[in-house]
Amino acid sequence: MLLTPHKEPLKFTTYGDYETHYSKFHTNRCLECRKNFPSHHLLGLHIEEFHDPLVVIKRDNGEHTYSCFVEGCERKCMTHQKRRMHMIDKHMYPKNFFFAITKDGIDGRRSLLTENGHHRRRSSTATTQSKEPRRRDSLKGQVETQTDKTPKKPSQQKTRHRSKQHPRKATRR
């Protein structure tokens, strides 16, 4: 396997330093896209998720194909977002962990934690501020329609709990 040279020549004071560098930056590299991964396990997940055509077919058929990052955990999820929630809830991963590691690898990263605590395009304050007025407006509209005395069709009424039996059938005993 040919490895691209570093931008700057690297000097190592000991052979141990060289071995540490080599194992960290050159052993778990994808041969297809050249991305580097911190472990053989994560490299395998990357290959499954991004280069295996059979996994694409399984995903298209609705199978759970996103494996947990924790070695030994057999959990597979339907989406990468559900995998993220599994890892936070079950394995106590921090919410600001770089969960896109199987997609992007670790090249150029100094940490597996994201800077702002999340990896999203918009800031969380912008999304919460924009949602507040909409919620109030929608609640306001519901209150106005509820005070209006026009009866609603059953399909327009919202029910919180549905019983397993139809109400009429339950009363005819």
PDB file of C-alpha atoms in Angstrom, residues 5 18 68 101 110 124 133 154 156:
ATOM      1  CA  PRO A   5       3.843  11.644   2.291  1.00  0.00           C
ATOM      2  CA  TYR A  18       7.782   6.328  14.973  1.00  0.00           C
ATOM      3  CA  CYS A  68     -22.790   0.507  17.349  1.00  0.00           C
ATOM      4  CA  ILE A 101     -16.305   9.473  12.379  1.00  0.00           C
ATOM      5  CA  ARG A 110      -7.122  16.739  17.056  1.00  0.00           C
ATOM      6  CA  SER A 124     -29.322  25.732  18.388  1.00  0.00           C
ATOM      7  CA  PRO A 133     -43.449  32.163  17.735  1.00  0.00           C
ATOM      8  CA  PRO A 154     -64.374  13.165  14.068  1.00  0.00           C
ATOM      9  CA  GLN A 156     -60.566  16.728  12.696  1.00  0.00           C
TER      10      GLN A 156
END
